[in-house]
Short mmCIF file of C-alpha atoms in Angstrom, two decimals:
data_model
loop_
_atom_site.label_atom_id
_atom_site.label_comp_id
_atom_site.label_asym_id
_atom_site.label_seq_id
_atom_site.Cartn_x
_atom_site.Cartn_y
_atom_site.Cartn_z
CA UNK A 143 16.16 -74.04 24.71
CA UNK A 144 13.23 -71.59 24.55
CA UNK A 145 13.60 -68.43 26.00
CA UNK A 146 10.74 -67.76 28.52
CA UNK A 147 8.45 -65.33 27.64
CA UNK A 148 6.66 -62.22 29.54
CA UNK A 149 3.70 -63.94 30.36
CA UNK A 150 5.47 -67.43 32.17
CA UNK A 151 7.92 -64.77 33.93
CA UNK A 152 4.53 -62.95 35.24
CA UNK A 153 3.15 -65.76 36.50
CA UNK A 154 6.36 -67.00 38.34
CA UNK A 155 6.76 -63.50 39.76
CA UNK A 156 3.10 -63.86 41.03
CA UNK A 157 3.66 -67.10 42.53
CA UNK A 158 7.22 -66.13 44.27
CA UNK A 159 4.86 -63.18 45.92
CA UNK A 160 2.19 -65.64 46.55
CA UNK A 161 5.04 -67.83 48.61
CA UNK A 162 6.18 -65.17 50.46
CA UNK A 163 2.52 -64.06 51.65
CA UNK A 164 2.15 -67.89 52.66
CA UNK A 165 5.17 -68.57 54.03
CA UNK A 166 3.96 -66.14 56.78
CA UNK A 167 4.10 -67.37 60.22
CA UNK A 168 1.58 -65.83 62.96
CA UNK A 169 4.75 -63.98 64.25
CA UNK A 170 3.55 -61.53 61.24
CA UNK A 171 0.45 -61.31 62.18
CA UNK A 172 0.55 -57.64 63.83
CA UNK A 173 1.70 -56.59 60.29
CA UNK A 174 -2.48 -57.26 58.49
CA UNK A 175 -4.95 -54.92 59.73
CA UNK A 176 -7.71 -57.64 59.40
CA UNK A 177 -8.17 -61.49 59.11
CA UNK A 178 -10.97 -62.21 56.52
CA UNK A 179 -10.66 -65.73 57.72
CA UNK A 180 -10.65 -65.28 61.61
CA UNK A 181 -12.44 -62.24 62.09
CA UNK A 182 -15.52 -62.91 59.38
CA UNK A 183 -18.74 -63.40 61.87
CA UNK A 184 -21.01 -63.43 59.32
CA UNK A 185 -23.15 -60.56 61.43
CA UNK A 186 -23.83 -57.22 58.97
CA UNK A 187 -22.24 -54.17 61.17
CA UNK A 188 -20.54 -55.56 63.74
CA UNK A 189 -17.32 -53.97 64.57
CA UNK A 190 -18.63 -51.05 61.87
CA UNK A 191 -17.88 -53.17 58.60
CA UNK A 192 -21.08 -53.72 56.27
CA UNK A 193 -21.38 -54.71 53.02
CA UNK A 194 -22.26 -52.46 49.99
CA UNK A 195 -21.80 -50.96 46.94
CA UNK A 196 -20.98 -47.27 45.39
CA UNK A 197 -23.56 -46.09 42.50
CA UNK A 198 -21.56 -44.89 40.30
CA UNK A 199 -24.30 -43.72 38.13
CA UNK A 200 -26.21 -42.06 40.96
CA UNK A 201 -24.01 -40.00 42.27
CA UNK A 202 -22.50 -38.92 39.16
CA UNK A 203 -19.46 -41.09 39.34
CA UNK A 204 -16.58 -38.43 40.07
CA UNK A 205 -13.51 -38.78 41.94
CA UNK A 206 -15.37 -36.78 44.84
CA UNK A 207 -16.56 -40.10 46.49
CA UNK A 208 -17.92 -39.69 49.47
CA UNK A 209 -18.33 -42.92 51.76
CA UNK A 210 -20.79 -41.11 53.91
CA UNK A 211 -23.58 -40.28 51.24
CA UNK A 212 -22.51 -42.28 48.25
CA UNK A 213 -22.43 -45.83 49.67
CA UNK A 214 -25.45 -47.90 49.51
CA UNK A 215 -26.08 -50.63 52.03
#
């Protein structure tokens, strides 16, 4: 018998997490902060969430991001 090796324990480990996440009944709900699925309207802003990107070349790509100035719409 072959021993397993790091990679086929990595992916069982991901798929034991994946089962948990899954296995998830709506009783757990209150424990996400959003539903991609459910709350997605496809409207850009509403409920303040727009889509965007940082620069990273404009503004000079530090750890000093800030959302305010540094995201582009």
């Amino acid at each position: 018998m072959q021993m397993p090796t790091s990679r086929s324990l990595g992916a069982l480990a991901a798929l034991g997490i994946a089962s948990l996440f899954f296995s998830l009944d709506q009783s757990h709900a209150q424990l996400f902060p959003a539903n991609s699925e459910t709350q997605f309207s496809g409207v850009q802003g509403q409920d303040n969430w727009s889509y965007g990107y940082r620069n990273v070349s404009q503004d000079g790509g530090g750890v000093d991001y800030d959302p305010v100035s540094d995201f582009v719409p």
